[in-house]
Backbone as JSON, one array per atom type, in Angstrom:
{
  "sequence": "MSIRFTAKARRGMVALTIAAGLAVGVAGCGGGGDDKKPEASASASKSGGSGASTQEGSDEPIAELKGEDGLVLQIDSVQRDSGGFLTVSGEMKNDGDKAARVSVRTAGDETEIIRHGSSLGGATLVDSKSKKRYYVLRDTDGRPLTTTGMPRIEAGASIPVFMQFPAPPTSTADVTFQLPTFASAPIQISG",
  "N": [[-31.97, 4.91, -28.08], [-28.65, 5.85, -28.04], [-25.79, 5.6, -26.05], [-22.77, 7.2, -25.69], [-19.54, 7.16, -24.42], [-17.07, 9.46, -23.57], [-13.46, 9.52, -23.56], [-12.64, 10.77, -21.22], [-14.93, 10.51, -19.62], [-15.02, 7.72, -19.38], [-12.67, 7.3, -17.9], [-13.42, 8.57, -15.57], [-15.51, 6.91, -14.77], [-14.1, 4.54, -14.28], [-12.46, 5.43, -12.18], [-14.45, 6.02, -10.3], [-15.52, 3.46, -9.91], [-13.28, 2.15, -8.82], [-12.94, 3.7, -6.49], [-15.33, 3.11, -5.16], [-14.98, 0.39, -4.74], [-12.75, 0.46, -3.05], [-13.85, 1.81, -0.89], [-15.67, -0.08, 0.03], [-13.83, -2.04, 0.77], [-12.4, -0.67, 2.79], [-14.45, -0.23, 4.62], [-14.84, -2.78, 5.51], [-12.71, -3.27, 7.18], [-12.31, -4.53, 9.91], [-11.05, -6.35, 11.7], [-10.18, -9.24, 13.42], [-10.5, -11.18, 16.45], [-8.43, -12.99, 16.59], [-6.2, -11.95, 15.41], [-2.7, -11.38, 15.14], [0.15, -9.5, 16.02], [3.0, -8.98, 13.94], [6.14, -10.61, 14.64], [8.47, -9.2, 14.22], [9.67, -6.08, 12.95], [10.75, -3.58, 10.58], [11.63, -1.3, 11.95], [10.36, -1.28, 14.44], [8.98, 0.12, 17.4], [8.58, -1.32, 19.67], [9.22, -4.58, 21.01], [8.39, -7.85, 19.65], [5.47, -9.91, 20.26], [2.4, -10.98, 21.8], [-0.63, -9.2, 21.32], [-2.85, -6.43, 20.7], [-3.57, -5.59, 17.33], [-3.27, -2.75, 15.11], [-5.65, -2.73, 13.77], [-7.43, -3.5, 15.65], [-7.78, -1.37, 17.27], [-5.54, -0.52, 18.65], [-2.75, 1.72, 19.07], [-0.35, 1.0, 18.05], [1.65, 0.43, 15.23], [1.64, -2.03, 12.54], [4.01, -2.33, 11.16], [6.97, -0.33, 10.72], [8.73, 1.42, 8.33], [11.77, 2.75, 7.49], [12.74, 5.45, 5.43], [14.2, 7.65, 2.97], [15.41, 10.98, 3.74], [14.19, 11.4, 6.25], [11.67, 10.29, 6.05], [9.07, 8.05, 6.97], [7.37, 5.07, 6.55], [4.48, 3.99, 7.85], [2.81, 1.1, 8.5], [-0.45, 0.27, 9.02], [-2.57, -1.44, 8.55], [-3.26, -4.56, 7.05], [-5.15, -6.05, 5.0], [-7.27, -8.58, 3.79], [-9.77, -8.77, 1.22], [-13.08, -9.72, 0.16], [-13.09, -9.8, -2.6], [-10.75, -10.86, -3.55], [-8.52, -9.3, -3.2], [-5.77, -7.6, -1.6], [-5.27, -5.16, 0.71], [-2.98, -2.8, 1.71], [-2.59, -0.47, 4.15], [-1.82, 2.74, 5.59], [0.31, 5.29, 6.92], [2.33, 7.89, 5.58], [4.91, 9.36, 7.06], [6.68, 12.31, 8.02], [9.45, 12.41, 9.71], [11.57, 14.02, 9.79], [13.42, 17.18, 10.01], [12.77, 19.08, 8.16], [10.72, 19.95, 5.31], [9.78, 17.3, 3.05], [9.83, 15.3, 0.07], [8.3, 12.37, -1.26], [10.31, 10.01, -2.79], [10.66, 9.76, -6.34], [11.4, 7.29, -7.12], [9.91, 5.44, -5.71], [7.82, 4.7, -7.27], [8.69, 2.66, -8.75], [10.17, 0.87, -11.57], [8.77, 0.34, -13.86], [7.61, 1.19, -16.99], [4.89, 1.6, -17.66], [3.67, 2.24, -15.2], [5.2, 4.43, -14.32], [4.59, 6.41, -16.18], [2.25, 7.5, -15.25], [2.8, 9.22, -13.22], [3.89, 10.26, -9.88], [3.86, 7.74, -7.38], [3.16, 4.92, -5.24], [3.73, 2.69, -6.63], [5.84, 0.89, -6.97], [5.86, -0.9, -4.93], [6.05, -4.15, -3.45], [5.01, -7.45, -2.43], [6.5, -10.16, -0.87], [6.36, -13.57, -0.8], [8.08, -15.77, 0.74], [7.96, -18.48, 1.37], [6.33, -19.68, -0.61], [7.75, -18.8, -2.7], [7.01, -16.51, -4.27], [6.28, -13.34, -5.75], [4.34, -10.48, -5.3], [2.89, -7.9, -7.12], [1.86, -4.42, -7.17], [-1.53, -3.81, -7.99], [-3.13, -2.74, -11.08], [-5.24, -0.38, -12.82], [-7.49, -0.45, -15.68], [-6.33, 1.39, -17.37], [-3.69, 1.27, -16.78], [-2.87, 2.61, -14.5], [-1.47, 2.59, -11.24], [-2.93, 0.95, -8.41], [-2.7, 2.59, -5.96], [-1.78, 5.1, -3.55], [-1.41, 8.18, -5.15], [0.28, 11.0, -6.69], [1.51, 12.33, -4.48], [1.85, 14.9, -2.11], [4.3, 17.39, -1.08], [5.62, 16.7, 2.07], [5.3, 18.22, 5.09], [7.58, 18.88, 7.83], [7.1, 16.77, 10.57], [4.52, 16.19, 9.8], [1.97, 14.01, 8.3], [0.63, 11.8, 5.77], [-2.2, 9.93, 4.62], [-1.85, 6.66, 3.19], [-2.18, 4.04, 0.7], [-1.96, 0.75, -0.75], [-2.78, -1.63, -3.19], [-2.94, -5.09, -3.71], [-2.89, -8.29, -5.5], [-4.45, -10.86, -3.67], [-2.55, -13.1, -1.72], [-2.67, -16.75, -1.42], [-5.02, -18.05, 0.99], [-3.7, -19.62, 2.81], [-1.33, -18.37, 3.18], [0.07, -16.33, 5.5], [2.1, -14.68, 6.3], [4.19, -12.24, 4.89], [6.79, -10.41, 3.15], [7.08, -6.99, 3.04], [8.01, -4.68, 0.55], [9.36, -1.61, -0.58], [10.71, 0.59, -2.88], [13.49, 2.58, -1.87], [12.92, 2.41, 0.81], [13.29, 0.59, 3.91], [12.86, -2.98, 4.15], [10.16, -5.02, 5.48], [8.78, -7.61, 7.53], [5.38, -8.55, 7.4], [2.13, -9.3, 8.68], [-0.71, -10.86, 7.38], [-4.12, -10.1, 7.78], [-7.47, -11.29, 8.18]],
  "CA": [[-31.04, 5.94, -27.73], [-27.3, 5.33, -27.91], [-24.96, 6.36, -25.11], [-21.35, 7.1, -26.01], [-18.71, 7.74, -23.38], [-15.79, 10.02, -23.98], [-12.34, 8.95, -22.8], [-12.68, 11.37, -19.89], [-16.05, 9.9, -18.89], [-14.61, 6.34, -19.05], [-11.71, 7.37, -16.79], [-14.2, 8.91, -14.38], [-16.25, 5.71, -14.36], [-13.11, 3.63, -13.7], [-12.09, 5.99, -10.89], [-15.59, 5.84, -9.41], [-15.58, 2.03, -9.59], [-12.18, 1.86, -7.9], [-13.24, 4.34, -5.21], [-16.39, 2.35, -4.51], [-14.37, -0.86, -4.27], [-11.91, 0.76, -1.89], [-14.73, 2.16, 0.23], [-16.17, -1.35, 0.56], [-12.7, -2.68, 1.44], [-12.1, 0.05, 4.01], [-15.55, -0.45, 5.54], [-14.71, -4.12, 6.05], [-11.47, -3.4, 7.96], [-12.68, -4.62, 11.32], [-10.04, -7.06, 12.48], [-10.74, -10.29, 14.26], [-9.87, -11.37, 17.74], [-7.29, -13.88, 16.48], [-5.08, -11.29, 14.74], [-1.49, -11.23, 15.94], [1.13, -8.57, 15.5], [4.19, -9.71, 13.53], [7.15, -10.64, 15.68], [9.55, -8.25, 13.95], [9.42, -5.11, 11.89], [11.98, -2.92, 10.18], [12.1, -0.41, 13.01], [9.27, -1.18, 15.4], [9.42, 0.72, 18.64], [8.46, -2.32, 20.72], [9.54, -5.93, 20.53], [7.22, -8.65, 19.3], [4.69, -10.52, 21.32], [0.98, -10.91, 21.48], [-1.23, -7.91, 21.64], [-3.81, -5.98, 19.69], [-3.03, -4.92, 16.16], [-3.9, -1.45, 14.9], [-7.0, -2.96, 13.31], [-8.28, -3.72, 16.82], [-7.9, -0.15, 18.05], [-4.28, -0.15, 19.27], [-2.02, 2.75, 18.36], [0.9, 0.44, 17.55], [1.59, 0.01, 13.82], [2.07, -3.38, 12.19], [5.42, -2.17, 10.8], [7.46, 0.99, 10.34], [9.85, 1.3, 7.42], [12.48, 4.03, 7.34], [13.13, 5.81, 4.07], [15.12, 8.77, 2.81], [15.03, 12.34, 4.16], [13.35, 11.38, 7.45], [10.34, 9.73, 5.8], [8.78, 6.76, 7.58], [6.1, 4.47, 6.15], [3.88, 3.24, 8.95], [1.75, 0.22, 8.02], [-1.44, 0.11, 10.07], [-3.58, -2.45, 8.21], [-2.99, -5.45, 5.93], [-6.47, -6.67, 5.05], [-7.85, -9.25, 2.62], [-11.2, -8.53, 1.03], [-13.77, -10.84, -0.49], [-12.87, -9.76, -4.04], [-9.45, -11.42, -3.91], [-7.5, -8.26, -3.12], [-5.14, -7.36, -0.31], [-5.01, -3.73, 0.81], [-2.04, -2.36, 2.73], [-2.9, 0.93, 4.44], [-1.06, 3.33, 6.67], [0.64, 6.71, 6.82], [3.68, 8.31, 5.25], [5.21, 10.42, 8.03], [7.95, 13.0, 7.89], [10.07, 12.56, 11.03], [12.72, 14.91, 9.62], [13.26, 18.54, 10.51], [12.37, 19.96, 7.08], [9.76, 19.34, 4.38], [10.38, 16.29, 2.17], [8.98, 14.66, -0.94], [8.51, 10.94, -1.46], [11.15, 9.84, -3.98], [10.0, 9.24, -7.54], [11.79, 5.88, -7.25], [8.91, 4.57, -5.09], [6.91, 4.25, -8.32], [9.29, 1.5, -9.41], [10.82, 1.15, -12.84], [7.93, -0.09, -14.99], [7.2, 2.34, -17.81], [3.44, 1.77, -17.59], [3.34, 2.91, -13.95], [5.9, 5.72, -14.26], [3.95, 7.43, -17.02], [1.1, 8.06, -14.54], [3.25, 10.15, -12.18], [4.39, 9.73, -8.6], [2.98, 6.78, -6.72], [3.84, 3.85, -4.49], [3.56, 1.56, -7.54], [6.96, -0.04, -6.93], [5.73, -1.78, -3.77], [5.82, -5.58, -3.69], [4.91, -8.38, -1.31], [7.24, -11.37, -1.18], [6.0, -14.77, -0.05], [9.29, -16.58, 0.59], [7.63, -19.91, 1.44], [5.83, -20.09, -1.93], [8.66, -18.21, -3.7], [6.22, -15.66, -5.16], [6.3, -11.9, -5.53], [3.08, -9.86, -5.72], [3.06, -6.5, -7.51], [0.69, -3.56, -7.03], [-2.51, -3.93, -9.07], [-3.33, -1.57, -11.95], [-6.55, -0.31, -13.45], [-7.47, -0.76, -17.11], [-5.47, 2.35, -18.07], [-2.33, 1.07, -16.33], [-2.56, 3.37, -13.28], [-1.35, 1.71, -10.08], [-3.94, 1.1, -7.37], [-1.99, 3.07, -4.79], [-1.79, 6.55, -3.4], [-0.66, 8.83, -6.22], [0.35, 12.46, -6.6], [1.75, 12.7, -3.1], [2.37, 16.25, -1.95], [5.44, 17.57, -0.19], [5.16, 16.47, 3.44], [5.98, 19.12, 6.01], [8.2, 18.25, 9.0], [6.14, 16.39, 11.6], [3.2, 15.89, 9.23], [1.8, 12.7, 7.68], [-0.48, 11.66, 4.83], [-2.65, 8.53, 4.52], [-1.45, 5.97, 1.96], [-2.65, 2.67, 0.53], [-1.51, -0.01, -1.91], [-3.64, -2.8, -3.33], [-2.26, -6.21, -4.35], [-3.68, -9.52, -5.55], [-4.29, -11.53, -2.38], [-1.93, -14.42, -1.71], [-3.6, -17.77, -0.95], [-5.38, -17.9, 2.41], [-2.72, -20.33, 3.63], [-0.19, -17.47, 3.38], [-0.24, -15.31, 6.5], [3.24, -13.79, 6.48], [4.9, -11.82, 3.68], [7.71, -9.3, 3.36], [6.7, -5.8, 2.28], [9.15, -3.94, 0.03], [9.08, -0.38, -1.32], [11.99, 1.22, -3.2], [14.05, 3.63, -1.01], [12.55, 2.14, 2.2], [13.69, -0.71, 4.44], [11.83, -4.03, 4.02], [9.64, -5.46, 6.78], [7.8, -8.69, 7.52], [4.05, -8.15, 7.86], [1.18, -10.39, 8.79], [-2.0, -10.59, 6.72], [-5.29, -10.43, 8.58], [-8.7, -11.5, 7.43]],
  "C": [[-29.67, 5.31, -27.48], [-26.5, 6.23, -26.98], [-23.51, 6.12, -25.49], [-20.56, 7.82, -24.91], [-17.44, 8.29, -24.0], [-14.7, 9.34, -23.16], [-12.34, 9.48, -21.37], [-13.78, 10.75, -19.04], [-15.69, 8.47, -18.48], [-13.63, 6.36, -17.88], [-12.44, 7.69, -15.49], [-14.97, 7.71, -13.86], [-15.29, 4.71, -13.71], [-12.72, 4.12, -12.31], [-13.21, 5.81, -9.87], [-15.71, 4.39, -8.98], [-14.49, 1.66, -8.6], [-12.46, 2.45, -6.53], [-14.31, 3.58, -4.45], [-15.84, 1.04, -3.96], [-13.5, -0.64, -3.05], [-12.75, 1.1, -0.68], [-15.29, 0.9, 0.86], [-15.06, -2.04, 1.33], [-12.37, -2.0, 2.75], [-13.2, -0.17, 5.05], [-15.45, -1.81, 6.2], [-13.48, -4.32, 6.9], [-11.81, -3.44, 9.44], [-11.6, -5.24, 12.15], [-10.68, -8.04, 13.41], [-9.97, -10.4, 15.55], [-8.63, -12.24, 17.67], [-6.11, -13.23, 15.79], [-3.9, -11.18, 15.69], [-0.57, -10.26, 15.24], [2.34, -9.37, 15.05], [5.27, -9.61, 14.6], [8.27, -9.64, 15.45], [9.1, -7.26, 12.9], [10.72, -4.37, 11.62], [12.52, -2.0, 11.28], [11.0, -0.2, 14.05], [9.81, -0.64, 16.72], [9.33, -0.25, 19.81], [8.79, -3.68, 20.16], [8.25, -6.7, 20.32], [6.54, -9.23, 20.51], [3.23, -10.43, 20.95], [0.43, -9.57, 21.91], [-2.14, -7.51, 20.5], [-3.07, -5.35, 18.52], [-3.75, -3.59, 16.01], [-5.35, -1.64, 14.49], [-7.96, -3.17, 14.47], [-8.33, -2.5, 17.73], [-6.62, 0.26, 18.75], [-3.61, 0.94, 18.43], [-0.73, 2.23, 17.75], [0.75, -0.02, 16.1], [2.02, -1.44, 13.65], [3.56, -3.36, 11.86], [5.72, -0.72, 10.52], [8.71, 0.8, 9.51], [10.49, 2.66, 7.24], [12.91, 4.22, 5.9], [14.12, 6.96, 4.08], [14.52, 10.06, 3.39], [14.07, 12.38, 5.35], [11.96, 10.82, 7.25], [10.23, 8.33, 6.41], [7.42, 6.29, 7.07], [5.62, 3.61, 7.3], [2.74, 2.42, 8.38], [0.82, -0.09, 9.18], [-2.41, -1.04, 9.82], [-3.12, -3.24, 6.99], [-4.2, -6.38, 5.87], [-6.86, -7.32, 3.73], [-9.28, -8.78, 2.47], [-11.78, -9.67, 0.21], [-13.56, -10.88, -1.99], [-11.54, -10.33, -4.48], [-8.32, -10.41, -3.9], [-6.94, -8.2, -1.71], [-4.77, -5.88, -0.28], [-4.09, -3.46, 1.99], [-2.26, -0.87, 2.92], [-2.04, 1.44, 5.59], [-0.85, 4.81, 6.46], [2.09, 6.87, 6.38], [3.95, 9.51, 6.14], [6.56, 11.04, 7.72], [8.49, 13.24, 9.3], [11.3, 13.46, 10.96], [12.43, 16.3, 10.14], [12.96, 19.55, 9.41], [11.44, 19.21, 6.13], [10.48, 18.38, 3.45], [9.34, 15.78, 1.19], [9.31, 13.18, -0.99], [9.26, 10.8, -2.78], [10.33, 9.29, -5.15], [10.34, 7.77, -7.75], [10.78, 4.93, -6.6], [7.89, 4.07, -6.1], [7.44, 2.99, -9.01], [9.88, 1.88, -10.74], [10.02, 0.69, -14.06], [7.38, 1.14, -15.71], [5.71, 2.63, -17.67], [3.03, 2.53, -16.32], [3.95, 4.31, -13.9], [5.18, 6.79, -15.05], [2.72, 8.07, -16.36], [1.51, 8.94, -13.36], [3.69, 9.46, -10.91], [3.35, 8.83, -7.95], [3.82, 5.85, -5.85], [3.77, 2.55, -5.3], [4.7, 0.57, -7.57], [6.89, -1.01, -5.76], [5.48, -3.22, -4.2], [5.65, -6.3, -2.37], [5.64, -9.64, -1.73], [6.82, -12.47, -0.23], [7.16, -15.74, -0.22], [9.0, -18.07, 0.66], [7.18, -20.43, 0.08], [6.73, -19.59, -3.06], [7.89, -17.41, -4.75], [6.36, -14.2, -4.75], [5.0, -11.34, -6.09], [3.32, -8.38, -5.95], [1.75, -5.74, -7.3], [-0.23, -3.75, -8.24], [-2.6, -2.63, -9.86], [-4.75, -1.57, -12.48], [-6.4, -0.55, -14.95], [-6.64, 0.21, -17.94], [-4.01, 2.25, -17.62], [-1.93, 1.87, -15.1], [-2.48, 2.42, -12.1], [-2.45, 2.0, -9.06], [-3.23, 1.38, -6.05], [-2.27, 4.55, -4.64], [-0.92, 7.14, -4.5], [-0.61, 10.33, -5.97], [0.59, 12.96, -5.2], [2.37, 14.08, -3.0], [3.68, 16.24, -1.15], [4.9, 17.43, 1.23], [5.99, 17.35, 4.38], [6.56, 18.33, 7.19], [7.14, 17.99, 10.06], [4.76, 16.02, 11.09], [3.17, 14.47, 8.66], [0.63, 12.75, 6.71], [-0.91, 10.2, 4.81], [-2.21, 7.93, 3.19], [-2.07, 4.58, 1.92], [-2.0, 2.07, -0.7], [-2.38, -1.25, -1.99], [-2.92, -3.84, -4.19], [-3.24, -7.34, -4.6], [-3.43, -10.25, -4.23], [-3.56, -12.86, -2.54], [-2.95, -15.47, -1.24], [-3.87, -17.62, 0.55], [-4.43, -18.64, 3.33], [-1.49, -19.47, 3.91], [-0.6, -16.38, 4.36], [0.88, -14.3, 6.66], [3.93, -13.52, 5.15], [5.88, -10.72, 4.06], [7.28, -8.16, 2.45], [7.96, -5.07, 1.85], [8.66, -2.73, -0.75], [10.42, 0.28, -1.61], [12.27, 2.45, -2.33], [13.67, 3.46, 0.46], [13.09, 0.78, 2.62], [12.54, -1.7, 4.21], [11.36, -4.42, 5.42], [8.71, -6.65, 6.61], [6.47, -8.15, 8.04], [3.14, -9.36, 7.87], [-0.16, -9.97, 8.2], [-3.13, -10.97, 7.66], [-6.49, -10.62, 7.67], [-8.61, -12.63, 6.54]]
}
């Protein structure tokens, strides 16, 4: 018996595989006792110092990046996984007084990513010590491994977001997170 997959079935299998991989990555987001909060962020509400990171149950984000129209990207988790990936997770919040959309510029300027619609595909991690830049990963069809198709965010509301990157070497603990239309922020990798 021969099994043939249609293009739609293959896309579904890829999506299922990605979802399963993300579920494993999210399930492993425990956080160790040695995690430290970065000393500075783009607009953190408190100054640096030692303390629990969000991964350890604290309500304080790792970083907050201000964007356009009252949007704020709050990074809550920066976690390595055993597959060689690094997942940045958090929330896109609307601190403005009216509904706002995430700018299409956050997808970046690469044709392959743009053709798949709105996303956070323009995000990068910069390791200034090693002089390397890490771009968002893509699946076999060129779709970015990030939150996509973001809805309009009502005033005071938020939506969960994620971005997945190739993991920098384990010797790299600090990187700068960048997303078009948002301020940059130093973040610390855990795990």
